[in-house]
Coordinates of C-alpha atoms in Angstrom, one line a residue:
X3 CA -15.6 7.7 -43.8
X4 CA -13.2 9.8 -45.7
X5 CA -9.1 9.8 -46.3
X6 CA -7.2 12.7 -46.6
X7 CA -5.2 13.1 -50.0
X8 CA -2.1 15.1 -49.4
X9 CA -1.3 15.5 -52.6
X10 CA -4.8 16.8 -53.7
X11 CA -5.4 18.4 -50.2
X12 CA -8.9 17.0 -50.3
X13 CA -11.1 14.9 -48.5
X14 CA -12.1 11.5 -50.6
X15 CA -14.7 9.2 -49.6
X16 CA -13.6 6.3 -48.8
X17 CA -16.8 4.4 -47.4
X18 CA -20.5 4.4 -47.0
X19 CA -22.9 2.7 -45.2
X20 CA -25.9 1.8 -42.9
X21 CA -24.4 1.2 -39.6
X22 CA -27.3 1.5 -36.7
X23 CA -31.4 1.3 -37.5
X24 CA -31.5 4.6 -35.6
X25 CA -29.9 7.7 -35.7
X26 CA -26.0 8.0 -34.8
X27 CA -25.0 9.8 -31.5
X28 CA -21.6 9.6 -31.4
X29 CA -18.4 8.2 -33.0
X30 CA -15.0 7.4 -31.6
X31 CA -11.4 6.4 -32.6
X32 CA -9.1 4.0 -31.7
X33 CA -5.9 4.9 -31.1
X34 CA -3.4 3.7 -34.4
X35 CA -1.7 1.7 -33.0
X36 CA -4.7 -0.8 -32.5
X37 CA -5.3 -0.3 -36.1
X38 CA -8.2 1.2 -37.8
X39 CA -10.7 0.6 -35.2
X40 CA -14.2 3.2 -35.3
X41 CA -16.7 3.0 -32.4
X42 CA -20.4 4.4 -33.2
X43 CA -23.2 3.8 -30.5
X44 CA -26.9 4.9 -31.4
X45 CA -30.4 5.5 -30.3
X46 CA -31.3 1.8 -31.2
X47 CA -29.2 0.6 -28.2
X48 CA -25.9 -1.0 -29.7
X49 CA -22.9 -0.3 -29.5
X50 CA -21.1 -1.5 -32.9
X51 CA -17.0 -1.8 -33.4
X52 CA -15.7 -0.9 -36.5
X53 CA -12.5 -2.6 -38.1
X54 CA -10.9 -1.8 -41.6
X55 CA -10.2 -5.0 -43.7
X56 CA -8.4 -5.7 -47.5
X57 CA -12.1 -6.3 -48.8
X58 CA -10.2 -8.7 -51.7
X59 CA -8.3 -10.6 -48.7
X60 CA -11.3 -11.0 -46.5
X61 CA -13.5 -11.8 -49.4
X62 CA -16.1 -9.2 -48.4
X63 CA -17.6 -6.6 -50.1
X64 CA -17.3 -3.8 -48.0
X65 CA -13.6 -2.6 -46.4
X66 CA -15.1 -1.9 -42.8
X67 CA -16.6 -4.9 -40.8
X68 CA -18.3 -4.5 -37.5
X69 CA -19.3 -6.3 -33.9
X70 CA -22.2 -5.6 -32.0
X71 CA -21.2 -5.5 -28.6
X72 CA -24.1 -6.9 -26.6
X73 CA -27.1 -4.5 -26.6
X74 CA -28.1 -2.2 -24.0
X75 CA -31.0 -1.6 -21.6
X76 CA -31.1 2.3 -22.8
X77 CA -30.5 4.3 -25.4
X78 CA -25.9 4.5 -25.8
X79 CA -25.2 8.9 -25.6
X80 CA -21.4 8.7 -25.5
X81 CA -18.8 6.9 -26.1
X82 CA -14.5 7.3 -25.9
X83 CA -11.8 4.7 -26.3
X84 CA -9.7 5.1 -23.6
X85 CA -5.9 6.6 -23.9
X86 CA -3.7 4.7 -26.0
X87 CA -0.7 4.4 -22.9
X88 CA -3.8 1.9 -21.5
X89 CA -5.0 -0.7 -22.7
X90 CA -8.0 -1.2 -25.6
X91 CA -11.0 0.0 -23.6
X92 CA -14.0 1.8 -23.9
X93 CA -16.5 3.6 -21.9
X94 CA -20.3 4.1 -22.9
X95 CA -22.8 6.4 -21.1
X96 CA -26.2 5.5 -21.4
X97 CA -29.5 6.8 -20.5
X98 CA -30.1 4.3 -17.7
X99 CA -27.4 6.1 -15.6
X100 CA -25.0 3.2 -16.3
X101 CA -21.4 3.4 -17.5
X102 CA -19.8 0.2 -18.7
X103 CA -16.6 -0.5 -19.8
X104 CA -15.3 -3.4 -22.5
X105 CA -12.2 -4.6 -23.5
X106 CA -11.8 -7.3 -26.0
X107 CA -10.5 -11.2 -25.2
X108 CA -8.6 -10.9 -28.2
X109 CA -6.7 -7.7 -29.0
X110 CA -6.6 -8.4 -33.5
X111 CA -9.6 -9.8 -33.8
X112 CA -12.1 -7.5 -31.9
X113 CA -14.9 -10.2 -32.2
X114 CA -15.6 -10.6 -28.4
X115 CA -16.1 -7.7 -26.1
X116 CA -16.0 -8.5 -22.3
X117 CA -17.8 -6.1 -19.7
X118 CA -14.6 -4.9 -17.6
X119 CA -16.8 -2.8 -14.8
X120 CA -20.0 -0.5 -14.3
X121 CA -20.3 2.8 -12.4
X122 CA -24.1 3.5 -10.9
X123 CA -23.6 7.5 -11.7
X124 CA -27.3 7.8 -11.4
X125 CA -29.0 5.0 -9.0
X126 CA -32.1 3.9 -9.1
X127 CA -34.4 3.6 -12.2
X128 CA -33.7 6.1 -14.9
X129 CA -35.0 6.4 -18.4
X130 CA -34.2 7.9 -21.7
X131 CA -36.4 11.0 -21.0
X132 CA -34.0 11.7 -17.9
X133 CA -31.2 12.8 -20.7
X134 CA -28.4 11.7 -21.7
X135 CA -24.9 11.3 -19.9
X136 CA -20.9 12.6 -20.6
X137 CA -18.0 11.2 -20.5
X138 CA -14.2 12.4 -20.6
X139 CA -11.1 10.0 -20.3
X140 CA -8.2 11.5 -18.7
X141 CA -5.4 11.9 -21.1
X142 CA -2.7 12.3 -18.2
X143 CA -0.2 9.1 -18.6
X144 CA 1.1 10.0 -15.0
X145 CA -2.0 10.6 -13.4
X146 CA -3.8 7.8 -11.3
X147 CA -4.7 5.0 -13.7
X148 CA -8.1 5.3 -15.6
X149 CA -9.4 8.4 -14.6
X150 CA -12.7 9.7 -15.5
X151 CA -15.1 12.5 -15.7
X152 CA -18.5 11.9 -16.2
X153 CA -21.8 14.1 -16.1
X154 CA -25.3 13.6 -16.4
X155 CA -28.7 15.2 -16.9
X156 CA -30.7 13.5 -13.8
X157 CA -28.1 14.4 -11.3
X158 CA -26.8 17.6 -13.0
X159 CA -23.6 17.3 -12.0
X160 CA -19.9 16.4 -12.9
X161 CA -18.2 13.7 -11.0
X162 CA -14.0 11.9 -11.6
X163 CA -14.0 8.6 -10.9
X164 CA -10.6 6.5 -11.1
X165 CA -10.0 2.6 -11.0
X166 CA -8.7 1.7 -7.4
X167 CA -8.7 -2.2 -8.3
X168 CA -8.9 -4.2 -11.4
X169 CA -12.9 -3.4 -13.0
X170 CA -13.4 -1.7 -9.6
X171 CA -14.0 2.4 -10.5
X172 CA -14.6 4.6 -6.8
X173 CA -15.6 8.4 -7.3
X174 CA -12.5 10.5 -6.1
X175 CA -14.3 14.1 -6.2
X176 CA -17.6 16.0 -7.1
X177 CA -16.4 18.8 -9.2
X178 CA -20.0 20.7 -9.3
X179 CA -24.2 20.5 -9.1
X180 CA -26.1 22.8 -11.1
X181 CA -29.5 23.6 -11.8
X182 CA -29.6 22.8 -15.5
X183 CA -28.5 19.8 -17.4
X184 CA -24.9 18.8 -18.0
X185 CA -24.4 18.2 -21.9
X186 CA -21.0 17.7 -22.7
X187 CA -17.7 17.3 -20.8
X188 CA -14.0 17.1 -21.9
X189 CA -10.8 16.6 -20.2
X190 CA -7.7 18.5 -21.5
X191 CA -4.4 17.3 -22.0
X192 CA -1.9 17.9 -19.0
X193 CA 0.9 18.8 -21.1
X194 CA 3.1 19.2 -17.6
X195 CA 0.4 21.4 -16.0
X196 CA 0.6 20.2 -12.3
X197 CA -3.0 20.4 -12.4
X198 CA -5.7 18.6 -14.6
X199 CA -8.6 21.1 -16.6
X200 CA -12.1 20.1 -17.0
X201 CA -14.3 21.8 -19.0
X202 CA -18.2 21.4 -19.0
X203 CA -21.2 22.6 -21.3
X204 CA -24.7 23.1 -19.8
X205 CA -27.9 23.7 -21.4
X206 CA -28.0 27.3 -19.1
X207 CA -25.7 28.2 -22.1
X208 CA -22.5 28.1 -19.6
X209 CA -19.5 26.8 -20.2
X210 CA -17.3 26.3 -17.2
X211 CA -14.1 25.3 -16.7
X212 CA -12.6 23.7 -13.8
X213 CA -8.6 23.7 -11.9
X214 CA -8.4 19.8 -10.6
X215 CA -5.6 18.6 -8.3
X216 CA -5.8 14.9 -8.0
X217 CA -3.0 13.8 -6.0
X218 CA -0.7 15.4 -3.7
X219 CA 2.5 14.8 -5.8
X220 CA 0.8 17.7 -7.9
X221 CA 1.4 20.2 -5.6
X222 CA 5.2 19.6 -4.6
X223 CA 5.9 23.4 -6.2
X224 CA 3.3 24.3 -3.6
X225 CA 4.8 22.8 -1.3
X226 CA 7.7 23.5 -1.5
X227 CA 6.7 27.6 -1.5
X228 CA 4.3 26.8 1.7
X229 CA 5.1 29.3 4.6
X230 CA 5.6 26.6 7.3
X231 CA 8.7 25.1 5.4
X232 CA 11.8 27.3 7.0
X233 CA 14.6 28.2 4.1
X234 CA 17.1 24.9 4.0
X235 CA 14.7 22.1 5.2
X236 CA 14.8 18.9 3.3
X237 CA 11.2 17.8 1.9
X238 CA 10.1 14.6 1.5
X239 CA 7.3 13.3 -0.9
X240 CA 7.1 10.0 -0.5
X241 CA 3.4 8.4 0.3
X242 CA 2.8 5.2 2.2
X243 CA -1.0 4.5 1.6
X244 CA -2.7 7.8 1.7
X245 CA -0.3 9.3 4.3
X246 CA 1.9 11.8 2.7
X247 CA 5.2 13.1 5.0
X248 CA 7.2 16.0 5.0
X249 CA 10.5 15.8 6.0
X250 CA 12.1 18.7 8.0
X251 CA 15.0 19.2 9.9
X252 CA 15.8 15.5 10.0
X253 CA 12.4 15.0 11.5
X254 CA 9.6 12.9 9.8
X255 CA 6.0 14.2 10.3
X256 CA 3.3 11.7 9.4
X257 CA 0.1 12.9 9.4
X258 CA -0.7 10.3 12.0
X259 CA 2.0 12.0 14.2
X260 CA 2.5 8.8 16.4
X261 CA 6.2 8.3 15.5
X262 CA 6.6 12.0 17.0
X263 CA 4.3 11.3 20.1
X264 CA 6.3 7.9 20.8
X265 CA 9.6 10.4 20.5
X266 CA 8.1 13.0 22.8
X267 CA 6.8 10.8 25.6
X268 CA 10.6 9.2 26.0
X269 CA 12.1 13.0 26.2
X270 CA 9.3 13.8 28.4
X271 CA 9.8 10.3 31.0
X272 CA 13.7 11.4 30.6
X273 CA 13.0 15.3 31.7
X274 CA 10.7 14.1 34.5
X275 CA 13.6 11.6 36.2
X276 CA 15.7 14.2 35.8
X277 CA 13.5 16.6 37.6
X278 CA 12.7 13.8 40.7
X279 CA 16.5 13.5 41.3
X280 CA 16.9 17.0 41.7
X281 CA 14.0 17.7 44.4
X282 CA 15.0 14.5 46.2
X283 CA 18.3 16.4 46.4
X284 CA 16.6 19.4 48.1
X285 CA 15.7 16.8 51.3
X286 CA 17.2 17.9 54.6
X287 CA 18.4 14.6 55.9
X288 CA 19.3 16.3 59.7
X289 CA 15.5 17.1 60.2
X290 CA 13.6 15.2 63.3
X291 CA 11.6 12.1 63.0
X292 CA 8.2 14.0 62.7
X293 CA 10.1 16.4 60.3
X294 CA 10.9 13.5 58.4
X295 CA 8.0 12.1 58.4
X296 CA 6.3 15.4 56.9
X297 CA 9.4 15.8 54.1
X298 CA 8.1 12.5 53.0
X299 CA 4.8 13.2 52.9
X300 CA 5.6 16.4 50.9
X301 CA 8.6 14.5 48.8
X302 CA 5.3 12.0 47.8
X303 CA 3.4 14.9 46.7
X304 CA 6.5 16.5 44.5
X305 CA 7.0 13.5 42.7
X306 CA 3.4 12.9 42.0
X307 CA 3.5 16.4 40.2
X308 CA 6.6 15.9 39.0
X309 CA 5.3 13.1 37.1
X310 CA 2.8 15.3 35.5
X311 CA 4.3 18.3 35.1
X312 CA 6.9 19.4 32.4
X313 CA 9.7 21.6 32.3
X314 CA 9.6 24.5 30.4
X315 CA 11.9 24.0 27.6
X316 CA 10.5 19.9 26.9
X317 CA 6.9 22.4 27.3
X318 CA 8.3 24.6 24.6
X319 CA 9.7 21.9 22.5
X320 CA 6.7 19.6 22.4
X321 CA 4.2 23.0 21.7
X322 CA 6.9 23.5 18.6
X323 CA 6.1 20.0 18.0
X324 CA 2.6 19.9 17.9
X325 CA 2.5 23.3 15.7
X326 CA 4.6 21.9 12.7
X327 CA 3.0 18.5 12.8
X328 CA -0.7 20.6 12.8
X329 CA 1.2 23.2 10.1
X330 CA 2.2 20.4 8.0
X331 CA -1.2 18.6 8.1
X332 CA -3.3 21.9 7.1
X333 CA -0.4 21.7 4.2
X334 CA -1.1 18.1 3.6
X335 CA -5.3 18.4 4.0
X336 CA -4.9 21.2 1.5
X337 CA -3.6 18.6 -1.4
X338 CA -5.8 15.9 -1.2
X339 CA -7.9 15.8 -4.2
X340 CA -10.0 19.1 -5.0
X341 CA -11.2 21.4 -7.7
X342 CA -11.7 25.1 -8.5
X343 CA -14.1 27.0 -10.8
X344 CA -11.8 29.2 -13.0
X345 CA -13.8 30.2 -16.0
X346 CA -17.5 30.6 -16.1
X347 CA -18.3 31.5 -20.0
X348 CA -21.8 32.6 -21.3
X349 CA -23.1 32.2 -24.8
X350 CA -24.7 34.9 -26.0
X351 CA -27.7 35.1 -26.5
X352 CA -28.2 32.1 -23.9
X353 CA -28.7 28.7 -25.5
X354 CA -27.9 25.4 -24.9
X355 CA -24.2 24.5 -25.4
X356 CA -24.1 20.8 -27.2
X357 CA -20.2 20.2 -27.0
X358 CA -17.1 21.7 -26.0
X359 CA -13.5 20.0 -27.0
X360 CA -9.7 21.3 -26.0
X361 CA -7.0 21.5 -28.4
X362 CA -3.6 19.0 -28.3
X363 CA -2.2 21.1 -25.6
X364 CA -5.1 22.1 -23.6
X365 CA -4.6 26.1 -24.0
X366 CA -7.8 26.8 -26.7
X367 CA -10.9 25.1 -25.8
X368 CA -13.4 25.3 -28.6
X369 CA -17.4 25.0 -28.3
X370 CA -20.6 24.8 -30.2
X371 CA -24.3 25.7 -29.5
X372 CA -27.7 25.4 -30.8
X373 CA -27.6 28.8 -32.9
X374 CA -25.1 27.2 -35.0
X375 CA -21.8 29.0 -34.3
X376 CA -18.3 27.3 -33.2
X377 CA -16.6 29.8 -30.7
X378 CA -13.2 29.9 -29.8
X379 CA -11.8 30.8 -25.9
X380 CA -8.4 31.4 -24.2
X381 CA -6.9 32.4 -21.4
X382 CA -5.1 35.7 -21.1
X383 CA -2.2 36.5 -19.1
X384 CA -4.0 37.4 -15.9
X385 CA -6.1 33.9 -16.2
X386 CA -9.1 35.3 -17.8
X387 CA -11.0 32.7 -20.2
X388 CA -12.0 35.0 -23.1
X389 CA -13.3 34.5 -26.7
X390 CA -11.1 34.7 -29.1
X391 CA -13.0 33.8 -32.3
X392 CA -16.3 32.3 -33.5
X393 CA -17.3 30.3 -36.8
X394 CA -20.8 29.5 -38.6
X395 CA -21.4 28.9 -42.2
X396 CA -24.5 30.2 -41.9
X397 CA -24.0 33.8 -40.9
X398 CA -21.1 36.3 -42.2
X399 CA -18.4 37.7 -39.8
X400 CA -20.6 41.0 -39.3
X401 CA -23.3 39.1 -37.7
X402 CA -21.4 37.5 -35.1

């Protein structure tokens, strides 16, 4: 572990020391403001959490003191604290297809980790030689709460998952299947994006990046631009449940319509009374008694069809109707929670990619691949991902 001197501008070492009996996969931070807390999970099945002491105070002999949180079935691959806006969780991937999550009973002392839920993302029996899994937390403080990407090598694919009820986690879309092995996924920052990016590695040497619209109140612009919305109408986002409404013209359309079928049926019964009083009207009360009797006969068989039959402008105004309630459902349909494929980057020559990680503001996504070279990629004007620049102590800039 090493401190940054600002006054130096070096790196210093500030501690040393055996932490798993196998090799270290991966390492994660805390956020601050739960103190100096470091996550490392390893080959050897633990999961250890990290915590910096006064080594003088605490009478110990090294600064950094540690808690096994219980031991797996299968080698821990990943690891990531969730967002600090949350509370102190963390997610670990292993090899068995399992993700758990833990939190501890006791936010200072971090000596007792509870399990807080599992997700099956690979069911059945899996092993370590069915590689290892991903993981992404999303950093989005106004998205749905405890949202998650996660891919894996047995199912080659990349799945979000959210937390619908307390340590209950349900999977909200499958962003994509491949034919190779998912290595590495990462969730960029929203930085007021109204939609989420995903970005995946593979060990095709691809890296693709994803457009992810979780939640209708992500599309409002969209919305608000859509063709079936006539200049001056009033819209209105408000959910109940899963059924989003549009408000136009004074008129709420659920996407249940039965409000507006109730409404129609009354102006219909109304339009149809209206029409029986006019034919009864038409009756020629000085007509003999057989005459009569036929008028009757034939008065029966008007209102029967006048009961089923509408007028042309209710006709009109319920086909009206029906279109914007069907227009404002296509609308609707169109925002529940989807993804597009908007960058599909290749390595050169093709090799696995091992990681791929966004910057604070989710505009340069950086990755890194078995032949030893970090490259850089952004997005030009015209939405193009493109590489920007490349890295590797090991060759010089005329070799890259």
């Amino acid at each position: 572990i090493w401190d940054w001197n600002k006054q130096t501008g070096q790196w210093i070492l500030n501690e040393s020391f055996t932490a798993h009996d196998s090799s270290v996969i991966r390492l994660s931070w805390a956020h601050p403001e739960f103190g100096q807390v470091l996550a490392s999970c390893s080959l050897d099945r633990t999961l250890k959490i990290w915590m910096e002491v006064d080594p003088i105070t605490k009478n110990e002999s090294s600064r950094w003191t540690s808690t096994i949180v219980r031991p797996h079935s299968a080698a821990v691959h990943c690891i990531a604290f969730a967002p600090e806006y949350t509370n102190l969780t963390i997610a670990t991937a292993c090899s068995d297809g399992k993700v758990t999550f833990y939190s501890p009973n006791d936010p200072v002392k971090l000596d007792n980790w509870m399990t807080m839920g599992i997700i099956e993302f690979a069911p059945g029996v899996s092993t370590d030689s069915d590689g290892p899994l991903c993981l992404s937390w999303c950093k989005s403080r106004f998205a749905a709460p405890h949202m998650i990407a996660i891919g894996g090598s047995k199912e080659n694919c990349i799945r979000v998952y959210k937390e619908k009820q307390p340590n209950t986690y349900v999977e909200v879309l499958e962003l994509d299947r491949y034919d190779s092995a998912v290595l590495d996924v990462d969730w960029a920052p929203s930085m007021g994006r109204s939609y989420h990016l995903i970005a995946t590695a593979c060990s095709d040497g691809h890296i693709r990046i994803y457009k992810f619209w979780s939640h209708p109140s992500m599309a409002k612009a969209a919305l608000s631009d859509s063709i079936f919305i006539r200049e001056g109408d009033q819209l209105d986002y408000s959910d109940s449940g899963d059924a989003a409404a549009t408000k136009v013209n004074g008129l709420r359309h659920l996407s249940t319509g039965e409000d507006d079928e109730d409404e129609d049926d009354e102006e219909e019964d109304d339009e149809d009374d209206d029409d029986e009083d006019d034919e009864d009207s038409d009756v020629d009360e000085d007509s003999d008694v057989s005459d009569e009797d036929d008028e009757d006969d034939s008065d029966d068989g008007n209102r029967s069809n006048a009961g089923s039959s509408v007028s042309p402008h209710a006709r009109a105004r319920r086909m009206g109707k029906s279109r914007g309630l069907k227009s404002a459902q296509h609308v609707l349909k169109a925002f529940e929670p989807h993804s597009e494929l908007v960058g599909d980057l290749v390595v050169e020559p093709l090799m696995p990619v091992r990681r791929v990680r966004w910057n604070s503001t989710g505009t340069l996504l950086v990755s890194s691949s078995d032949d030893g070279v970090a490259r850089m990629w952004k997005a030009t004007v015209n939405g193009t991902w493109r590489e920007v620049a490349a890295i590797t102590a090991e060759k010089s800039p005329a070799d890259l």
